[in-house]
Coordinates of C-alpha atoms (C1' of nucleotides) in Angstrom, one line a residue:
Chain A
X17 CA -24.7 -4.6 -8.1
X18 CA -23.8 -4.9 -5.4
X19 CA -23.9 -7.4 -3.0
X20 CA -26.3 -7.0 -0.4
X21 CA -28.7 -7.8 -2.0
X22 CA -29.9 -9.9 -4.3
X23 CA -33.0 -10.8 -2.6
X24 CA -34.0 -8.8 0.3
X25 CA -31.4 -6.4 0.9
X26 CA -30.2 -5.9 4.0
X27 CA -29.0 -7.5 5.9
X28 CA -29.7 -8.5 9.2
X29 CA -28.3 -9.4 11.7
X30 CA -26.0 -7.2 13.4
X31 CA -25.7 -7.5 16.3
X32 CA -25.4 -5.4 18.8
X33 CA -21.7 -5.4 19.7
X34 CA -20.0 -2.6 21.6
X35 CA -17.5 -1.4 21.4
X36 CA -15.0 -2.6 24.3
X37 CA -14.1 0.4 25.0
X38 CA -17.1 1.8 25.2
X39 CA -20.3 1.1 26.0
X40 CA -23.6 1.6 24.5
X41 CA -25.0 3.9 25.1
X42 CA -28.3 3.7 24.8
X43 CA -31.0 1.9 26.9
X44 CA -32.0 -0.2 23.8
X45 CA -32.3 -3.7 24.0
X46 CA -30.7 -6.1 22.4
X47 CA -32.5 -8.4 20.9
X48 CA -30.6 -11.6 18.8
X49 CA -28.3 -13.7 20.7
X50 CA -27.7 -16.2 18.5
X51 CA -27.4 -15.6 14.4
X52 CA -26.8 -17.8 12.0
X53 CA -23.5 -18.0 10.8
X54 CA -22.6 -18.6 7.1
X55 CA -24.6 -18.0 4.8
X56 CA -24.4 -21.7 3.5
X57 CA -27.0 -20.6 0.8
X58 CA -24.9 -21.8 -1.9
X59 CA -23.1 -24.6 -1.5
X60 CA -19.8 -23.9 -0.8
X61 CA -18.2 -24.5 2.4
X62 CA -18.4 -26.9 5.4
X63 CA -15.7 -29.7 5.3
X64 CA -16.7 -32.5 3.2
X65 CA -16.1 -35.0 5.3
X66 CA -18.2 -33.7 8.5
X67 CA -20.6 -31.6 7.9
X68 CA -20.1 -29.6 11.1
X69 CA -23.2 -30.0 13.2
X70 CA -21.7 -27.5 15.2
X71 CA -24.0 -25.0 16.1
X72 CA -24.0 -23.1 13.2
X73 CA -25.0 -20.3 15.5
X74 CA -22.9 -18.5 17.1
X75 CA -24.0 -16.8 20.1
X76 CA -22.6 -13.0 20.3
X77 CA -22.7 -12.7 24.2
X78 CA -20.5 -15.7 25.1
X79 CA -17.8 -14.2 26.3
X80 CA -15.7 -16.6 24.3
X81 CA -17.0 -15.2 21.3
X82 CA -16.0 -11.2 22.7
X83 CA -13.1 -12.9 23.5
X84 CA -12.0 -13.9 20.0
X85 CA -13.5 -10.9 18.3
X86 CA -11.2 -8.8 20.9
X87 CA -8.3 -10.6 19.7
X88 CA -9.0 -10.8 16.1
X89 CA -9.7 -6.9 16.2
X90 CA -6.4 -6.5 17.6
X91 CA -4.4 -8.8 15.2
X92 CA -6.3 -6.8 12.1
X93 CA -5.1 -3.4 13.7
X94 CA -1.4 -5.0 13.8
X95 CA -1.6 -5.9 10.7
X96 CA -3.0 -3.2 8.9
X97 CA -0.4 -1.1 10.7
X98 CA 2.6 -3.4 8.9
X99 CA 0.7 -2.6 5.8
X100 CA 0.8 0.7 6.0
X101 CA 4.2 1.0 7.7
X102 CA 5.6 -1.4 4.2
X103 CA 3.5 0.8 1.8
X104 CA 5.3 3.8 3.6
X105 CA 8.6 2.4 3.5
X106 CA 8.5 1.9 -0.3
X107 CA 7.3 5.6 -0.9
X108 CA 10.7 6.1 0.8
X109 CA 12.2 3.9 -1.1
X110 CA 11.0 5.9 -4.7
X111 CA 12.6 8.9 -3.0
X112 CA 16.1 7.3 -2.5
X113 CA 16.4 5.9 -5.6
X114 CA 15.8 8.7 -7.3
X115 CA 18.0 10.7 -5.3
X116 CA 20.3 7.7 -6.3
X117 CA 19.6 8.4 -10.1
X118 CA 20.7 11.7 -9.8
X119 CA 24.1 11.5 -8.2
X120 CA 24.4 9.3 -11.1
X121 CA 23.4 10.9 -13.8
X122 CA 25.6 13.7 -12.7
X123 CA 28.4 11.5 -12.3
X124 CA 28.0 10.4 -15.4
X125 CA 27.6 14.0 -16.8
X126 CA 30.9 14.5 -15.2
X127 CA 32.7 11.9 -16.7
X128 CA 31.9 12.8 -20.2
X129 CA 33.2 15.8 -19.6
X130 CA 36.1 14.5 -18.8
X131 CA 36.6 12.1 -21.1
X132 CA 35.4 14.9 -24.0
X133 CA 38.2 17.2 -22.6
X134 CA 41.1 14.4 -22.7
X135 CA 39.5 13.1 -26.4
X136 CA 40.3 17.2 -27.4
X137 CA 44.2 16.8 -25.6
X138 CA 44.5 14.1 -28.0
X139 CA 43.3 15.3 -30.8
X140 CA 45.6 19.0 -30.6
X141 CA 48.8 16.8 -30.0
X142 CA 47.9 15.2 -33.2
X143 CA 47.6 18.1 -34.9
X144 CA 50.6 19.0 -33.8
X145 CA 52.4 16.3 -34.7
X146 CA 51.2 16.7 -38.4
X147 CA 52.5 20.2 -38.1
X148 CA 56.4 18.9 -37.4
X149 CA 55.9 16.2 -39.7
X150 CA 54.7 18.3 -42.4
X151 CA 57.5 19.2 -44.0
X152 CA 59.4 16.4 -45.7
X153 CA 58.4 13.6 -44.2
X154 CA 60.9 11.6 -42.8
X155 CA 61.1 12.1 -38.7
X156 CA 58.5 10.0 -38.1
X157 CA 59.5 9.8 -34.0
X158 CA 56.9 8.5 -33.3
X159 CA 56.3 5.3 -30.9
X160 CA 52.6 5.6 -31.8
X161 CA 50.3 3.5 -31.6
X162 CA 47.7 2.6 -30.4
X163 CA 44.1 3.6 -31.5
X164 CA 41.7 2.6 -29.8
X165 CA 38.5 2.7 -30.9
X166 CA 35.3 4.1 -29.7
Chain B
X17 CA -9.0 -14.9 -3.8
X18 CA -12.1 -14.8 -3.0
X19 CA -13.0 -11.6 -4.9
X20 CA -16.8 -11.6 -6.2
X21 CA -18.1 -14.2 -5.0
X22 CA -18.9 -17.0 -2.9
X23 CA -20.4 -16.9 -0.7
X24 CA -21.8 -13.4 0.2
X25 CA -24.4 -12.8 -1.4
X26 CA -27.3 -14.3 0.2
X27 CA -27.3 -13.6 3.8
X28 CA -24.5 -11.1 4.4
X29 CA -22.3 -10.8 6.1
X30 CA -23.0 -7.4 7.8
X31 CA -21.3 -5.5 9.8
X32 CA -22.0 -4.7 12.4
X33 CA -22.0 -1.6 14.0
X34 CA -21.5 -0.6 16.9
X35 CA -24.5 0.3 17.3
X36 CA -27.0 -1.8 18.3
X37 CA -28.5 -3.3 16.0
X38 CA -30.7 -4.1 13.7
X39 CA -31.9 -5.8 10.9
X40 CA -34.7 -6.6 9.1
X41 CA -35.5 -9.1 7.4
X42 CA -34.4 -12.5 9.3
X43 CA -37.1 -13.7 11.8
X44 CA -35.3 -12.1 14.0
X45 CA -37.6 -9.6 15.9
X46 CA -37.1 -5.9 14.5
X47 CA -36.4 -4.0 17.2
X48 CA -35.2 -0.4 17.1
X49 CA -35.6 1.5 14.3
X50 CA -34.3 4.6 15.2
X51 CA -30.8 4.3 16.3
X52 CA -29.1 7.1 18.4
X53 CA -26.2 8.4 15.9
X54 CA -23.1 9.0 17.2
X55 CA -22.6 7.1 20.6
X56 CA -19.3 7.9 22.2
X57 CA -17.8 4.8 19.9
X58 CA -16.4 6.8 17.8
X59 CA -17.5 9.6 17.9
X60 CA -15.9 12.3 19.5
X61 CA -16.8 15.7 20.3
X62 CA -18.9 17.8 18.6
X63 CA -18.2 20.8 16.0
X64 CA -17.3 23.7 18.6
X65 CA -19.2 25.8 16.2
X66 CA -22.3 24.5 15.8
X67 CA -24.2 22.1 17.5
X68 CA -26.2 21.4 15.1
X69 CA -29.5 19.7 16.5
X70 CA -30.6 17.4 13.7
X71 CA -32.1 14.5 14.6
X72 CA -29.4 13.0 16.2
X73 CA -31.4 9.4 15.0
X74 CA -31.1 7.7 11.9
X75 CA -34.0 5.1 10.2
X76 CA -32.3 2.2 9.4
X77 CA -35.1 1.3 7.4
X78 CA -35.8 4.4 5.4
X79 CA -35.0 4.0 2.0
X80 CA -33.0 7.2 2.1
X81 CA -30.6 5.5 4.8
X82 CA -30.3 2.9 2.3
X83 CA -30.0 4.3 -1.0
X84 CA -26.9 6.6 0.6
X85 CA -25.4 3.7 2.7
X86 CA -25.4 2.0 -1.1
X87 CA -24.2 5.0 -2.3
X88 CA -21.1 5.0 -0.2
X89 CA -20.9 1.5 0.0
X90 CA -19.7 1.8 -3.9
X91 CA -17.7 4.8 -3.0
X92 CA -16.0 3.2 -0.9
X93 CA -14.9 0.3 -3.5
X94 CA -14.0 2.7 -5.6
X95 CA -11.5 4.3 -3.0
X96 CA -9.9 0.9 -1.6
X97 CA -9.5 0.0 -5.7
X98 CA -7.7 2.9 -6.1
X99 CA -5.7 2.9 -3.2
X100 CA -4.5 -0.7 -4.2
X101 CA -3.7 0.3 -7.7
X102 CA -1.7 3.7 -6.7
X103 CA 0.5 1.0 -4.1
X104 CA 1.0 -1.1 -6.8
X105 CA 2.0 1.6 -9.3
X106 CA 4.5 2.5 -6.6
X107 CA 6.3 -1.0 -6.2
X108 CA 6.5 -0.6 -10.0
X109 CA 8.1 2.9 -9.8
X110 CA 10.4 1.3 -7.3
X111 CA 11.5 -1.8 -10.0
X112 CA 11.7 0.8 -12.3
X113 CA 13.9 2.8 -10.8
X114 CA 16.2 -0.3 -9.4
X115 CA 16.3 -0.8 -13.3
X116 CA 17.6 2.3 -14.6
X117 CA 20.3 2.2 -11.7
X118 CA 21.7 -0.7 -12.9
X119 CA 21.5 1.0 -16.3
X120 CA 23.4 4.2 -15.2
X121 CA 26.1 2.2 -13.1
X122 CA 26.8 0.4 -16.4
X123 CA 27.6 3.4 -17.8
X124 CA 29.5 4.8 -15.5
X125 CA 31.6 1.5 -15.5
X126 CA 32.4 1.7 -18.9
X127 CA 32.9 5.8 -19.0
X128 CA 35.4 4.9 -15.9
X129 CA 37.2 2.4 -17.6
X130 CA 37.9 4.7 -20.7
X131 CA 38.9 7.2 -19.1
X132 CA 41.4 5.5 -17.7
X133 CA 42.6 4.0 -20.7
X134 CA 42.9 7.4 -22.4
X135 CA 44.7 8.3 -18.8
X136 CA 47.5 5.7 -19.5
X137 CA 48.0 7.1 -22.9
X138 CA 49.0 10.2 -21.7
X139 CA 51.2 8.6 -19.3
X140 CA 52.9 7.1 -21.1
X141 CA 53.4 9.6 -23.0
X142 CA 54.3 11.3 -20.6
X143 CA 57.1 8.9 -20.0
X144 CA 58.4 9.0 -23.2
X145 CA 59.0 12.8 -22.9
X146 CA 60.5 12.0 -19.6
X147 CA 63.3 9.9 -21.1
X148 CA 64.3 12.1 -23.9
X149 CA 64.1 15.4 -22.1
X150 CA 64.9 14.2 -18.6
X151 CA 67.6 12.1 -16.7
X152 CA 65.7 10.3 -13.9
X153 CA 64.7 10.6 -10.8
X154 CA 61.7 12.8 -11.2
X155 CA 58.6 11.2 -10.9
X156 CA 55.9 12.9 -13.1
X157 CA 53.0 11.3 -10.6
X158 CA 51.2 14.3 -12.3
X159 CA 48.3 12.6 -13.8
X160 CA 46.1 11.5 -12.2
X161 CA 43.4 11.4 -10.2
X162 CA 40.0 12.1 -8.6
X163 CA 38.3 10.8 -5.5
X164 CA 35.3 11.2 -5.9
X165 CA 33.9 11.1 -2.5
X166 CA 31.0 9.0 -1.5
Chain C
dC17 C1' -7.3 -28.7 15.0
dT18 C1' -5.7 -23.9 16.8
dG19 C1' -4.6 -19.3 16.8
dA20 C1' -2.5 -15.4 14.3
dA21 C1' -2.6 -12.9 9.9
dT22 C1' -5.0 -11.3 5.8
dT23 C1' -8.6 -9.8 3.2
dG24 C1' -13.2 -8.2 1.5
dC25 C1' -16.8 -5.7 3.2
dG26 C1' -20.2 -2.6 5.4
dC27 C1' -21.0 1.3 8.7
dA28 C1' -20.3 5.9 10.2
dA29 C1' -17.5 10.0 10.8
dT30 C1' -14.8 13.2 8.3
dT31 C1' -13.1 15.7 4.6
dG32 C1' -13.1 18.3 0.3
Chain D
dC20 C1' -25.7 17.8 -0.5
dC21 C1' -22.5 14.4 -2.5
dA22 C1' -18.3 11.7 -3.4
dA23 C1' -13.9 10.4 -1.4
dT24 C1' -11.3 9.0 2.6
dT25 C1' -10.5 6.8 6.7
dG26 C1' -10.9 4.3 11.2
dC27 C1' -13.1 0.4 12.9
dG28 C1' -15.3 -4.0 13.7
dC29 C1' -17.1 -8.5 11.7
dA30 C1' -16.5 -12.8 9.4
dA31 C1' -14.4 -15.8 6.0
dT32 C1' -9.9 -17.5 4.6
dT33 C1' -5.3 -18.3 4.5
dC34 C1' -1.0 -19.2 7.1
dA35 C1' 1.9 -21.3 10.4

DNA sequence: CTGAATTGCGCAATTG
DNA sequence: CCAATTGCGCAATTCA
């Protein structure tokens, strides 16, 4: 499938255009001046209200014609530059977050640690307790309170 | 927008090369057949290694030329799809990623938060000791505390 | 309407 | 030799 095609394959038209910077090389001629533009086959395009009776042909030596190709070449090259330049910067951006996750995670490894060791203080002072209050049962010194949960 | 359709199909759009050109098809005269490959254009220097001689012409109109230019035509779809979807994988990564931050900075709220509430436990405590054991004046700033740097 | 920016596409050179 | 990539120009569209 594929698009050039459907009927005669290729294409025509291509006209001879140089690059600006360099020049053809080659002694061959160059043949169309003017090709059609727009296909137009279908029906699609040209304003509805005027049906531009503008030359439809567009004329590949005028030097306003170079002249807009020259700058449209440009602007594409600009632009595809930004593109790239953006799709690098969010590669970057992957990195730093994930160096960003990391420092988390470890931060977070860290403070469970902490917390686990503290939970264990807790938890042998308790015991203790119960050890002195063992006995009978009446010292109960305590000021206790408050459970927390989770 | 404009993905399959419209308008290309019938008439082309071709590119041109930098050659010159060529075409077939259109009433346009058929001029050069052969077409020098390589001008300066683009083309740089040659392989130091070998010159290799071949023909240094290509048929446009050779069904060879046009069954590989079809060939990589599709090829080259293939690559630019591709290419898109890897760059949009990557702005997913990076959405991802911004998710699970938030995520792990959650946690490390909450994990903060209880420590320090088991933290004022001891304190206190702490304090508590203090009174009973000790007159005043000493300030038990012992608990307490981690910068964590960056 | 005008000009810049985007986008799809084909060609050719290169690379793997 | 062939498929995949890549730089580049053209032309149609979209944006401002």
């Amino acid at each position: 499938m594929s698009k050039t095609s459907q009927q005669n394959t290729v294409t025509d038209a291509n006209g001879a255009s140089v690059i600006h910077t360099q020049a053809h090389t080659s002694g061959l001629q160059q043949v169309p001046q003017l090709v059609p533009v727009s296909p137009g086959g279908g029906g699609k395009a040209v304003p509805p209200s005027k049906q531009g009776k503008k030359n439809s042909f567009v004329d590949r030596n005028s030097d306003e014609y170079r002249q807009r190709r020259e700058r449209n070449n440009m602007a594409v090259k600009k632009s595809r530059l930004k593109s790239k330049q953006k799709a690098q910067d969010t590669l970057q951006r992957v990195n730093q977050l994930k160096e960003e996750n990391e420092r988390l995670e470890a931060k977070i490894k860290l403070l469970t640690k902490e917390l686990s060791v503290l939970k264990d203080l807790f938890l042998e002072h308790a015991h203790n307790l119960a050890d002195n209050v063992q006995p009978v049962g009446t010292e109960t010194t305590t000021t206790n309170a408050e459970n927390n949960g989770q």
